[in-house]
Each structure stands twice: as structure tokens, then as C-alpha cells.
Amino acid sequence: MKPADSLPAILCLFSGFAVSCSAMAQEPVDTSSDIVVLGQGLPLPPGTPAYGSVTIDRDRLTNSASGRIESVLGDVAGFQQFRRSDSRSANPSAQGATLRALGGNASSRTLVILDGVPMADPFFGYIPFSALVPDRLSMVRVTRGGGVGAFGAGAVAGSIELASATREELPTVSGSAFYGSKDATEVSASFTPDVGNGFISLSGRWDRGDGFLTTPRDQRVAATAPAAYDGWSVGLRAVAPLSPDMEVQFRGLVFHDDRTLRFAGADSMSQGQDGSIRFVARGPWKVDALAYIQARNFSNIVISSSTFRKSLDQRNTPSTGLGGKIEIRPPVGDAHVLRVGVDTRLSNGDMYEVAYNANLAANPVTARRHAGGKQSTTGFFVEDDWTIGRLILTGGARADRWTITDGFFETRNPAGTVTGDTRYADRSDWQFSGRAGALFRLSDAVALRGAGYTGFRLPTLNELYRPFTVFPITTQANAALVPEKLKGVEAGVDLTPVKGVTLGLTAFYNRLDNAISNRTINATTRIRENVDAIVAKGVEVTASAHLTPALSLSGSYAYSYSTVKAPGQLFNGFTPLQSPRHAASATIAWQSETGPSLSTTLRYVAKQYEDDLQTDILPDAFTMDAVVKLPLGHGMALTARGENLFDATVVTRNVGGSMDLGTPRTLWIGFGFSY
């Protein structure tokens, strides 16, 4: 394909002329050319392994005991959410993703993208894990360390790339139904027909449960309620070839999630509607262009832990995310893969909440608050991978223009009269970042790699403008927060001593300057602040082995020595909150020739601290999960799943001894079918 040949397709994609696009989509595909798997992006550059990525394949994604993506991501030691709870018993706004024990305050320090689109909530920065159904995915790639490519702004702790399942991986019709502990149900189905030379995939999932009691037995009161949940999501994906080496991809996602946490009436809701369109050209001039829109909302009711009346109603938090990218790979010779592009992200959101006097039986309104703002990043990036025999050199740079504008915080009394109206000054600046790496294959069995990188992350609108309460602690927002900036280096070796056995070892040093953290002011108040730095250094180990044709083993371990640098503060030299020193995961799987299969996953996480002063400890935890599948013939299978089979006590929150617990022993039985 010549460069000019791409022009009609690009115009078709962005101009909206349906007749022309339809006609192009019906052109026959030249089957004499190399096989192309529809629905994928451009191939990975050859220098990608220099940054020590870990890949989770589809078999593992579709064989987890919980059926939830955040649990599978736990296979990569060092991955963590702000809290240990999964998306059934965590507040959605606390589900930020991070890596390498860089701490956090519920916003994601890791860039999570699905088919090239950032998934973080535009206002909060959390990841809607409950809507990212593993059955819809082909693979996940986790890269620990700063990123520079498309949407690299925000990848200070690394990136998690999710790719949708291809047509070859999706049966035309499939479905499953499970029943579990605490009257839980999980139902999912998909329909993926071929349409012309492309395909459409429609999938849905609904799960609900009465939930378990997150409160320890000796702390329960009359108002204590189980962590009930009820959520659904529907995904639509369409892929249409425009020519033998060009295609257009569309993806839509709608989700809704309701949860109750700790007390009766402490209900939260999150919902979203996402859409994206992507154009991929695989000719000599390779192009990857996409545009997306996200509409999200969140609400949350806080119940007083002393009077058990409503103290706060965060009733409405609408937000919108818009963005896109264009990446071009010009033909520069077989030895080079050059990537040049631009990306942009725009976020805006508002927070509406009502405060109540929980000490009075009438529970009257005391204040009404409205806050919000806008922010944007527009980045220009260039990267090149240069192959010189067994040596691959890779390097790239980004220049980002960021803005934070229209920030405000307004309060009104119960009658609606304005009692406070603060408008914050607009801010903007340029931020430059880059990375470089090298991969040298000494032999087929040994590869050496090293990399260095910088990066940055803007504070979210939530961190800037929204205070929140998890009784009895209130955390104040801070409109003066500045961007976090990362510097890091790492070195590693990848070994394949015998066929079927791989081992990876990485040593790293990361420094996150201006790290945003929650600082304790007194027993009931914290505030978000930039600290001088968080320094994380450690070692990561990954291993996998196919011991026999039926038996396989995989494992991951991370040792992270992470400290806060804050001269003059009480927490100087302490461990960042929610950051374990040790984390490990191991899975052993057996697949017989006749069909039955068994897999068992063991996980360990060391103790963590709830607060910056290290007064509240989350003890270490060891859990075991298992999945057994028995084929019944004709595409049917019986599956039994077990979570936390030892019924270990997993503390997910500890504030002065007031605790929440994670998922207890949970058993599932269900049927699945595919045609």
C-alpha cells in the first residue's frame, strides 16, 4: 500500500460519509497476502522487551477463581490497588492501580488502556475493574516502570495494556451461569457473528450477591450490613476491513455498579458509557489513529460510625473524558521502527454533595457543596527501535502541554444561599520526558536488558477539589497540588535454560518527586499534599515452566524497599501507605488430554500501613484459590471455583482498630457453553 492509498480510508473514517465507508468495507480481502488477525493494533516494536514486560494470556484470564480482572492482575507481583478489596467489596473510587510500591491515595499511578484507550475515570482516576470482563480479553501486558509512547503522561508506575479478544478467540455463541456463596449469581453471554469480511461481538455480564460482612465479629452493630453488590456491563465491538491492510474498529461499553459497604444505607454507585473508533493501517506507512469519549458518574453515601445516620451524600459526580491519538510509523528501513505521533486527553467533572448533621435524630442538612474543574494534556512523542544484530536499542521522548483550568469550590447553606465561593487560578506548563533501553541477546538462552526513564502525572480533579470521608477520617482536597515527576532506572536478565522454562530478574530504582500523599493532621483529619519524594528500589522475579505437556507452573515475586523522603515531617523515612515490602504469586495448572483441568493459585502480600505515620497496620495475608473444569461434551463444561479456600483473614482497612475485611472463603459452581 502506498501512502496515498491510506488517504481515502482516513477521510472515510473521520468525515462520516457512510456510503463511501460502507462501499470500502465490502471490498474483498486479498487472501493471498500474509494472514492478518482482525481487531488488533499495530505490532509491538522490537525494543518492547527492554522494559521487562509481563504478559497474561487468555487461558489464564478465563480461568480465575473470582472471574475478575483485578484478581488476575495480582499474578504480577507488585501490582496493587489502593486497598486489598476487589470490585465487589471496595468503594469504586478507591480502585486506583499502581506498581512497584510507589504508594498512592486511590488515584492510579499506572496507565491502564483497553485497545489503546485510557480507562481511568476522568474525575477520580480510578479504574472501573468490574466493567473489564476477562472473557472479553485476548491478553494483558504489564510493564513496570515509566512510559513514554502514546498516552505516556500518567504512566509513572508503569502501564497495563488490555487487548480485546480476536474473532479467532471468540466462539460464535457462548455463555455461562454460576451460583456462589452468599446467594451470589454471575451470568454472562456473548454473540460474535461474522459480518462480511469483519465481525461484530456483543457481550453482557450481570453479577450480584448478598455479600459478606466486612466488619469483624467483635465490631458489628445493629447497623452493620454485608457488602452487597449488583452490577452489569454490556460491550459491543465491531471490526471491518477497508482493504487488505487497513481496518476500522469500533468499541462501546456501558456499565452500572451498585455496592453497599459496612453499614446499611452506605451505598455507592458508579456508571459509565464509553465509545471509541480506531483506524489501523498495516502497509509500508503504518497508522494507528483513534478517538474516544467517556461519560462517567459516581455517587456515595457516608454513614456515621457513631450514630449510624447519614453524614454525607456525594450524590452526583458527572465527568467526561475526550481524547485521541495519531501514531505513524514511516518506512525507514528494516533495521528501524520509528514511531511519531500526538495524543490528547481532556477531562472535566463536577462534584455535588450534601452534608448532614448525623448527631440529630432529624438528620438535617448542614451544607451543600459544588466543586469541579477541567484539565488536559497534549503530548508529542517520537520513539525509535534500532536492531543491530543481536542488539536492540530503543529510545523515545515526549513533550506534553498540560493545563488545569476553571477550578472552583462553592458552599451553600441549607436554604441555598452561597456561603463560600473559591475560584482557583488556571495553571499550565510544558513537561518533557523520555526513556531509553537496550536489549542484547547473548544467545537463545540469555538476554540482557537495561532501561532508564522519566515521566509525570497530573493530580486528578478528585485530588484537587474533592474532600472525602471514610468515617471517622476526613481527607481534605488540595487545589495547589503540582504534578508528580518520576526518574527511574532498571536492569535485568531473561533466561531460557531449557525449552519451556523461562526466568526473568529485574533490579530497579525509582524516585517519584512531588508524590501526592495523604498527610495526617490530627486523629480525624488528613490532607492531600505533595511530599518531596517516594523512593522505591527492589527486585522483581518472574518464572514459568511447562513441566510436562499437561502440567505448567508460573510465579512472580517482588521485593520493594520503598520510603518517603519528607525532611521535617514525622513520616520522613517511613514506608508509603498501602505499600507492602514483599508480594508473591504462584499458579500451578494441569490440563489432561481428555479435557478436565485444574489450577491452583497461591498469593502472599506482606504487611502494609493504613496511614502515613505507620500507626495502623494491615497484617500480611496468604490466600489460595482453585478452579476445576470438567467438559461435558457438545461445548458444555461444568466448573467449580473456590476463592480464599483457607478462609484466611485479610484486613483491608484499619483506622485505630476499626477494621474492614476482604473476601472470605467463597465457593462457586456453574455451567458454561460455547458454539
XYZ file of C-alpha atoms in Angstrom:
675
model
C 0.000 0.000 0.000
C 1.345 3.424 -0.961
C 0.951 6.375 1.444
C -1.667 7.881 -0.843
C -3.698 4.678 -0.666
C -4.409 5.361 3.016
C -5.961 8.749 2.350
C -9.437 7.621 1.211
C -9.757 5.341 4.224
C -8.634 8.048 6.641
C -11.064 10.532 5.127
C -13.766 7.872 5.270
C -13.080 7.270 8.941
C -13.166 10.868 10.088
C -15.544 12.507 7.614
C -18.653 10.457 8.388
C -19.628 9.673 4.747
C -21.428 6.406 5.467
C -21.988 5.406 1.834
C -18.315 5.642 0.922
C -17.243 3.792 4.057
C -19.775 1.036 3.510
C -18.620 0.531 -0.041
C -14.990 0.286 1.031
C -15.854 -2.174 3.817
C -17.401 -4.534 1.277
C -14.300 -4.782 -0.872
C -12.946 -8.350 -0.811
C -9.818 -9.022 1.199
C -6.837 -10.363 -0.732
C -6.290 -13.739 0.938
C -3.018 -14.249 -0.896
C -1.267 -11.754 1.376
C 0.106 -12.528 4.834
C -2.524 -13.531 7.380
C -3.674 -10.568 9.451
C -5.620 -11.043 12.670
C -8.508 -8.591 12.594
C -9.152 -6.359 15.566
C -5.604 -5.907 16.765
C -3.415 -2.815 16.845
C -0.030 -2.422 15.210
C 2.624 -4.987 16.139
C 4.827 -4.278 19.126
C 8.152 -2.587 18.397
C 11.133 -4.955 18.775
C 12.523 -2.971 21.726
C 9.479 -3.648 23.952
C 11.228 -6.472 25.937
C 13.889 -3.976 27.044
C 11.383 -2.655 29.574
C 10.665 -6.032 31.167
C 7.007 -6.585 30.299
C 4.937 -9.453 31.722
C 2.138 -10.990 29.615
C -1.006 -12.709 30.913
C -2.597 -14.902 28.231
C -6.251 -15.628 27.543
C -6.194 -19.070 29.160
C -5.214 -17.517 32.466
C -7.680 -14.639 32.092
C -10.598 -17.035 31.656
C -9.577 -19.412 34.459
C -9.537 -17.350 37.638
C -11.477 -18.260 40.767
C -13.073 -14.818 41.126
C -13.720 -14.136 37.441
C -12.493 -10.567 37.987
C -9.644 -8.855 36.167
C -8.106 -7.228 39.250
C -7.602 -10.668 40.798
C -5.803 -11.939 37.707
C -3.569 -8.853 37.680
C -2.437 -9.998 41.123
C -0.417 -12.656 39.260
C 2.078 -9.849 38.605
C 3.715 -9.296 41.972
C 3.922 -5.598 42.690
C 0.507 -4.822 41.239
C -1.835 -3.364 43.814
C -4.953 -1.341 44.225
C -5.191 1.311 46.906
C -6.865 -1.292 49.126
C -6.834 -5.091 49.096
C -10.578 -5.414 48.366
C -11.784 -6.400 44.922
C -14.565 -4.719 42.942
C -17.337 -6.444 44.921
C -16.475 -5.007 48.334
C -14.355 -1.893 47.662
C -15.560 1.635 47.203
C -15.145 2.200 43.431
C -13.275 5.470 43.965
C -10.557 3.575 45.890
C -9.671 1.276 42.997
C -6.639 3.062 41.644
C -3.893 0.859 40.200
C -0.199 1.184 40.942
C 3.014 -0.836 40.719
C 6.378 -1.011 42.452
C 5.190 0.041 45.920
C 5.066 3.719 44.993
C 2.201 4.229 47.408
C -0.938 6.047 46.460
C -4.070 7.777 47.589
C -6.597 5.857 45.469
C -5.725 7.531 42.142
C -3.961 5.401 39.535
C -0.248 5.862 39.039
C -0.374 3.178 36.366
C -1.717 3.842 32.878
C -4.453 1.278 32.110
C -5.536 1.150 28.462
C -8.022 -1.054 26.587
C -7.405 -1.319 22.842
C -5.310 1.833 23.105
C -7.884 3.864 25.103
C -7.093 5.067 28.673
C -9.649 3.624 31.102
C -9.126 5.777 34.206
C -12.153 7.716 35.418
C -11.862 11.334 34.172
C -12.598 12.810 37.622
C -11.250 10.309 40.152
C -8.546 8.423 38.288
C -9.811 5.021 39.459
C -10.211 2.031 37.115
C -13.700 0.521 36.556
C -12.448 -3.023 37.096
C -15.945 -4.513 37.378
C -16.621 -3.486 33.752
C -13.398 -5.035 32.386
C -14.604 -8.612 31.962
C -11.741 -11.116 31.434
C -13.790 -13.186 28.944
C -13.718 -10.229 26.527
C -9.911 -10.016 26.520
C -7.178 -11.643 24.482
C -4.241 -10.758 26.708
C -2.847 -8.280 29.235
C 0.632 -6.820 29.153
C 2.031 -5.262 32.330
C 5.110 -3.057 32.084
C 6.564 -1.851 35.369
C 8.380 1.466 35.029
C 7.734 4.798 33.334
C 6.274 5.012 29.851
C 6.730 7.499 27.031
C 4.701 6.342 24.000
C 1.089 7.182 23.249
C -0.747 8.449 26.376
C 2.536 8.106 28.264
C 1.615 11.013 30.534
C 0.319 9.301 33.668
C 2.368 6.097 33.385
C 4.673 6.969 36.276
C 4.416 3.492 37.818
C 4.071 1.630 34.527
C 1.344 0.585 32.133
C -1.276 -2.164 31.888
C -2.360 -2.810 28.294
C -5.540 -4.814 27.734
C -6.373 -6.159 24.283
C -9.841 -7.333 23.272
C -10.264 -10.929 22.170
C -9.924 -11.553 18.449
C -12.516 -13.284 16.282
C -10.443 -16.480 16.339
C -10.601 -16.498 20.148
C -14.338 -15.856 20.397
C -16.912 -18.595 19.732
C -19.941 -17.507 17.744
C -22.158 -18.087 20.785
C -21.039 -18.575 24.374
C -22.408 -18.190 27.848
C -22.032 -19.177 31.475
C -24.045 -19.136 34.678
C -22.622 -19.510 38.203
C -24.084 -19.687 41.669
C -21.908 -18.896 44.667
C -21.692 -18.293 48.391
C -23.924 -15.626 49.963
C -26.569 -16.173 47.285
C -24.289 -14.793 44.579
C -25.015 -15.212 40.878
C -22.937 -14.456 37.799
C -24.367 -14.691 34.287
C -22.570 -13.803 31.067
C -23.127 -14.339 27.352
C -21.654 -13.269 24.032
C -22.651 -13.378 20.382
C -19.926 -12.923 17.766
C -21.082 -13.415 14.175
C -19.028 -12.786 11.068
C -20.307 -9.801 9.111
C -18.876 -9.578 5.628
C -15.112 -9.757 5.969
C -15.258 -8.469 9.550
C -17.156 -9.322 12.691
C -19.333 -7.924 15.461
C -19.149 -9.034 19.071
C -21.917 -8.276 21.575
C -21.343 -9.381 25.165
C -23.004 -8.871 28.508
C -22.417 -9.764 32.113
C -24.555 -9.394 35.237
C -23.460 -10.374 38.712
C -24.897 -9.788 42.125
C -24.574 -11.101 45.659
C -25.854 -10.548 49.181
C -22.208 -10.073 50.149
C -20.193 -10.941 53.227
C -19.816 -8.956 56.433
C -16.663 -6.897 56.049
C -16.810 -5.859 59.723
C -15.039 -8.164 62.223
C -17.437 -10.006 64.511
C -16.484 -8.077 67.659
C -17.111 -4.708 65.928
C -20.546 -5.395 64.477
C -23.549 -3.327 65.488
C -27.214 -3.270 64.573
C -26.477 -1.099 61.531
C -23.740 -3.420 60.219
C -24.603 -4.676 56.738
C -22.965 -7.132 54.347
C -21.131 -5.859 51.275
C -23.940 -6.485 48.797
C -23.215 -5.777 45.151
C -25.192 -5.684 41.922
C -23.616 -4.729 38.621
C -23.853 -5.250 34.901
C -21.951 -4.307 31.774
C -22.586 -4.594 28.051
C -19.848 -4.406 25.453
C -20.094 -4.018 21.692
C -17.166 -4.365 19.325
C -17.169 -4.217 15.545
C -14.232 -4.678 13.174
C -14.425 -4.078 9.423
C -11.560 -4.361 6.918
C -11.343 -1.481 4.456
C -8.668 -3.147 2.321
C -6.167 -5.997 2.746
C -4.059 -3.911 5.133
C -6.490 -1.391 6.610
C -9.369 -1.749 9.026
C -11.654 0.258 11.271
C -12.555 -0.841 14.799
C -15.417 0.371 16.982
C -15.858 -0.348 20.664
C -18.674 0.616 23.035
C -19.087 -0.104 26.746
C -21.974 0.613 29.119
C -21.796 -0.361 32.793
C -23.549 0.199 36.114
C -22.392 -0.910 39.557
C -24.141 -0.666 42.957
C -22.455 -1.590 46.239
C -23.152 -1.354 49.979
C -20.194 -1.019 52.337
C -20.083 -1.600 56.076
C -23.391 -0.011 57.195
C -26.979 -0.214 55.970
C -27.565 2.781 53.710
C -23.861 3.270 52.904
C -24.494 2.799 49.209
C -22.230 3.700 46.302
C -22.965 3.772 42.571
C -20.681 4.029 39.571
C -21.686 4.027 35.940
C -20.223 4.799 32.555
C -20.768 4.956 28.820
C -17.619 4.690 26.695
C -17.169 4.753 22.933
C -14.136 4.690 20.666
C -13.275 4.348 16.995
C -9.878 3.248 15.696
C -8.268 3.106 12.277
C -5.309 0.784 11.666
C -3.205 0.656 8.509
C -0.522 -2.038 8.251
C 1.076 -1.128 4.934
C 4.561 0.355 4.487
C 3.234 3.541 6.129
C 1.685 2.139 9.290
C -1.000 4.224 11.010
C -2.850 3.824 14.297
C -5.453 6.561 14.864
C -8.218 6.561 17.448
C -10.723 8.852 19.116
C -12.739 8.169 22.250
C -15.347 9.648 24.573
C -16.202 8.668 28.152
C -19.190 9.711 30.271
C -18.942 8.615 33.903
C -20.785 9.240 37.152
C -20.402 8.291 40.803
C -22.394 8.696 43.997
C -21.711 7.671 47.563
C -23.495 7.920 50.919
C -21.412 8.087 54.096
C -22.970 6.764 57.320
C -21.717 7.939 60.712
C -19.966 5.151 62.611
C -21.254 6.530 65.934
C -24.903 7.461 65.247
C -25.397 5.373 62.067
C -27.204 8.236 60.378
C -26.348 9.803 57.042
C -23.462 12.270 57.398
C -22.665 12.938 53.740
C -24.365 12.333 50.415
C -21.938 12.615 47.498
C -24.976 12.479 45.304
C -23.639 13.268 41.844
C -20.186 13.371 40.266
C -20.632 13.616 36.487
C -17.460 13.688 34.419
C -16.461 13.491 30.782
C -13.278 12.356 29.103
C -12.364 13.087 25.485
C -9.216 12.122 23.677
C -7.452 10.583 20.774
C -4.146 9.850 19.148
C -2.493 9.505 15.775
C 0.630 7.371 15.517
C 2.547 6.994 12.257
C 5.350 4.540 11.507
C 7.065 5.614 8.291
C 9.169 3.122 6.296
C 12.752 3.861 7.414
C 14.399 0.534 6.656
C 14.332 -2.949 8.116
C 16.678 -2.048 10.988
C 14.460 0.705 12.405
C 10.909 1.000 13.702
C 10.175 4.711 14.022
C 7.019 5.918 15.782
C 5.898 9.533 15.576
C 2.632 10.817 16.935
C 0.467 13.083 19.017
C -2.155 12.331 21.657
C -4.524 14.397 23.748
C -6.766 13.881 26.764
C -9.329 16.345 28.125
C -11.180 15.777 31.394
C -13.849 17.792 33.137
C -16.053 16.977 36.082
C -18.217 18.280 38.906
C -18.882 17.114 42.428
C -22.235 17.779 44.121
C -22.637 16.741 47.748
C -24.864 17.406 50.744
C -23.642 17.320 54.351
C -25.941 16.282 57.211
C -25.881 16.609 60.981
C -25.699 12.952 61.958
C -25.923 13.742 65.682
C -29.565 14.849 65.488
C -32.409 12.408 65.045
C -33.924 14.637 62.367
C -30.648 14.320 60.407
C -30.933 17.869 58.964
C -28.894 19.247 56.052
C -26.000 21.462 57.181
C -24.334 22.410 53.875
C -24.390 21.910 50.128
C -21.138 21.804 48.150
C -20.264 22.025 44.489
C -16.710 21.691 43.157
C -15.040 20.875 39.883
C -12.669 21.850 37.122
C -11.019 20.888 33.871
C -7.626 19.569 32.856
C -5.889 18.490 29.690
C -2.656 17.034 28.353
C -1.490 17.144 24.748
C 1.679 15.266 24.004
C 4.005 14.907 21.031
C 6.092 11.750 21.022
C 8.777 10.076 18.963
C 10.405 6.688 19.526
C 12.793 4.556 17.526
C 13.867 0.932 17.858
C 17.155 0.114 16.147
C 18.094 -3.534 15.570
C 21.822 -4.228 15.202
C 22.215 -7.989 15.010
C 21.574 -9.346 18.498
C 21.414 -5.835 19.968
C 18.285 -3.704 20.018
C 18.475 -0.066 21.073
C 15.277 1.813 21.846
C 14.643 5.390 22.865
C 11.922 7.989 22.842
C 10.871 11.409 24.055
C 7.634 13.249 24.831
C 6.761 16.922 25.098
C 3.473 17.495 26.943
C 1.481 20.674 27.335
C -0.756 20.372 30.391
C -3.441 22.662 31.752
C -5.568 22.816 34.906
C -8.390 25.331 34.499
C -11.763 26.512 35.816
C -11.253 25.034 39.277
C -13.728 26.068 41.961
C -15.235 25.109 45.320
C -18.628 26.519 46.306
C -20.643 26.057 49.509
C -24.246 26.916 50.279
C -26.318 26.770 53.436
C -29.424 24.534 53.687
C -31.570 27.327 52.247
C -29.373 27.524 49.150
C -27.601 30.828 49.930
C -23.942 30.936 48.852
C -21.666 30.963 51.906
C -18.355 30.441 50.121
C -17.135 30.664 46.547
C -13.468 29.993 45.828
C -12.119 30.198 42.285
C -8.662 28.811 41.635
C -6.138 30.292 39.237
C -5.618 28.492 35.924
C -2.267 26.738 35.533
C -0.343 25.349 32.580
C 3.168 24.294 31.675
C 5.277 22.061 29.449
C 6.705 18.799 30.691
C 9.426 16.859 28.867
C 10.078 13.179 29.468
C 11.947 10.366 27.811
C 13.150 6.831 28.054
C 15.917 4.683 26.593
C 16.644 0.985 26.742
C 18.800 -1.758 25.338
C 18.224 -5.472 24.795
C 21.177 -7.739 23.993
C 20.563 -11.402 23.227
C 23.765 -13.187 24.216
C 22.241 -16.436 22.941
C 18.889 -18.100 22.528
C 19.015 -18.800 26.274
C 20.234 -15.476 27.705
C 19.136 -11.870 27.117
C 20.354 -8.809 28.994
C 18.323 -5.600 29.223
C 18.519 -2.197 30.797
C 16.439 0.978 30.719
C 16.142 4.476 32.112
C 13.090 6.737 32.027
C 11.344 9.835 33.270
C 7.641 10.640 33.413
C 4.934 12.705 35.076
C 1.326 12.565 36.277
C -1.140 15.391 36.763
C -3.143 15.452 40.003
C -6.697 14.344 39.304
C -9.719 16.608 39.674
C -10.621 14.468 42.679
C -7.283 15.138 44.384
C -7.516 18.848 43.620
C -11.093 19.649 44.545
C -12.993 16.832 46.311
C -12.672 16.132 50.037
C -13.977 12.750 51.180
C -14.847 10.901 54.376
C -14.308 7.292 55.390
C -15.574 7.544 58.933
C -14.066 8.674 61.172
C -11.384 10.155 58.873
C -11.998 13.155 56.597
C -9.388 13.748 53.870
C -9.204 17.291 52.523
C -8.568 18.169 48.886
C -5.726 20.488 47.852
C -6.112 22.733 44.793
C -2.403 23.678 44.962
C -1.084 20.190 44.151
C 1.615 20.065 41.450
C 2.383 17.214 39.027
C 4.319 14.164 40.177
C 7.619 13.551 38.348
C 9.398 10.222 38.008
C 13.015 9.259 37.422
C 13.958 5.601 37.217
C 16.482 3.021 36.048
C 16.382 -0.753 35.873
C 18.437 -3.697 34.660
C 17.506 -7.290 34.098
C 18.215 -10.657 32.597
C 15.860 -13.114 30.874
C 16.825 -16.782 30.829
C 15.504 -19.759 28.873
C 17.725 -22.561 30.231
C 15.676 -25.331 28.585
C 12.723 -25.376 26.256
C 9.534 -24.442 28.062
C 11.248 -22.792 31.038
C 11.715 -19.016 31.369
C 13.071 -16.879 34.185
C 13.229 -13.092 34.424
C 15.066 -10.989 37.002
C 14.848 -7.187 37.261
C 16.504 -4.777 39.682
C 15.065 -1.246 39.769
C 15.392 2.187 41.336
C 12.514 4.672 41.013
C 12.187 8.140 42.511
C 8.815 9.893 42.390
C 9.288 13.583 43.143
C 6.334 15.665 44.386
C 4.495 12.432 45.212
C 0.888 13.094 46.216
C 0.079 11.513 49.561
C -2.405 11.801 52.428
C -0.782 13.560 55.414
C -2.240 13.185 58.884
C -3.188 16.457 60.585
C -4.991 15.002 63.609
C -6.952 11.928 64.664
C -9.858 12.678 62.301
C -8.314 14.786 59.511
C -5.866 14.226 56.681
C -4.948 16.350 53.668
C -3.550 15.571 50.240
C -0.079 17.050 49.842
C 2.991 16.815 47.647
C 5.853 15.275 49.604
C 9.450 15.670 48.484
C 9.682 12.187 47.046
C 8.927 8.492 47.328
C 11.931 6.302 46.563
C 11.314 2.671 45.632
C 14.054 0.163 44.906
C 13.926 -3.566 44.730
C 13.933 -6.775 42.755
C 11.256 -8.485 40.661
C 11.316 -12.135 39.631
C 9.063 -13.894 37.119
C 9.158 -17.542 36.140
C 7.190 -20.047 34.090
C 7.685 -23.677 33.222
C 5.843 -26.293 31.187
C 6.952 -29.283 33.238
C 5.038 -31.806 31.124
C 2.590 -31.413 28.234
C -0.186 -31.335 30.854
C 1.485 -29.554 33.784
C 2.602 -25.918 33.931
C 3.813 -23.564 36.636
C 4.118 -19.780 36.768
C 5.190 -17.448 39.529
C 6.084 -13.891 40.389
C 7.827 -12.223 43.336
C 8.546 -8.579 44.119
C 10.712 -7.148 46.881
C 10.207 -3.396 47.149
C 12.044 -1.241 49.658
C 10.036 1.953 49.469
C 10.481 5.068 51.651
C 9.082 8.579 51.876
C 11.536 11.477 51.661
C 9.951 14.377 53.591
C 12.534 16.290 55.662
C 10.971 17.915 58.696
C 7.853 15.708 58.632
C 7.086 12.995 61.183
C 6.796 10.393 58.416
C 10.202 11.102 56.845
C 11.847 7.748 56.121
C 8.622 5.790 56.679
C 7.081 3.331 54.237
C 4.433 4.852 51.926
C 0.920 3.920 52.943
C -0.541 0.761 51.416
C 2.886 -0.402 50.148
C 3.972 -3.973 51.005
C 7.642 -4.905 51.064
C 7.048 -8.436 49.773
C 4.464 -9.777 47.322
C 4.351 -13.169 45.633
C 2.028 -15.238 43.464
C 2.244 -18.765 42.044
C -0.121 -20.760 39.832
C 0.098 -24.442 39.002
C -2.176 -25.758 36.253
C -2.931 -29.239 34.942
C -4.777 -29.912 31.677
C -5.481 -33.530 30.742
C -5.637 -34.776 27.185
C -9.274 -35.776 27.643
C -10.378 -32.336 28.798
C -10.584 -31.978 32.622
C -8.376 -29.253 34.076
C -7.300 -27.980 37.481
C -5.460 -24.826 38.502
C -4.439 -23.523 41.912
C -3.164 -20.045 42.745
C -1.306 -19.065 45.915
C -0.766 -15.421 46.835
C 1.110 -13.676 49.616
C 1.272 -9.990 50.492
C 3.333 -8.622 53.358
C 2.063 -6.172 55.949
C 1.042 -2.702 54.848
C 0.346 0.552 56.672
C -3.016 2.308 56.547
C -1.623 5.745 57.365
C 1.457 7.866 56.785
C 2.547 7.653 60.454
C 2.577 3.822 60.442
C 0.267 3.554 63.438
C -2.332 1.304 61.790
C -1.101 -1.983 60.362
C -2.687 -4.288 57.792
C -1.196 -7.714 58.657
C 0.284 -9.934 55.983
C -2.066 -12.307 54.186
C -1.765 -15.667 52.421
C -4.612 -16.956 50.233
C -5.299 -19.911 47.984
C -7.712 -20.102 45.029
C -8.615 -23.038 42.781
C -10.566 -23.761 39.599
C -11.713 -27.169 38.312
C -13.262 -27.665 34.853
C -14.965 -30.794 33.578
C -16.015 -30.882 29.898
C -19.420 -32.460 29.340
C -19.340 -32.595 25.560
C -21.116 -30.593 22.866
C -19.354 -27.404 24.009
C -20.646 -27.709 27.586
C -18.469 -27.643 30.715
C -19.023 -27.838 34.452
C -16.806 -25.527 36.504
C -16.160 -25.266 40.230
C -14.297 -22.265 41.625
C -13.017 -21.536 45.104
C -11.687 -18.250 46.467
C -9.597 -17.990 49.643
C -10.028 -21.695 50.334
C -8.188 -21.495 53.676
C -10.609 -18.728 54.759
C -7.674 -16.505 55.680
C -8.404 -13.209 57.421
C -7.435 -10.395 55.028
C -7.578 -6.944 56.646
C -8.320 -4.290 54.005
C -8.740 -1.228 56.265
C -7.555 -0.410 59.772
C -8.175 3.003 61.305
C -7.397 2.978 65.012
C -8.536 -0.633 65.240
C -11.739 -0.096 63.239
C -11.330 -2.684 60.501
C -12.735 -3.973 57.248
C -12.039 -7.467 55.949
C -11.557 -8.873 52.467
C -13.219 -11.782 50.669
C -13.643 -14.865 52.905
C -13.903 -18.420 51.582
C -16.229 -18.200 48.567
C -17.347 -21.198 46.503
C -18.896 -21.221 43.007
C -20.480 -23.857 40.779
C -21.620 -23.245 37.242
C -22.040 -24.305 33.634
C -20.542 -22.790 30.532
C -21.110 -23.445 26.842
C -19.625 -22.341 23.549
C -20.514 -22.964 19.942
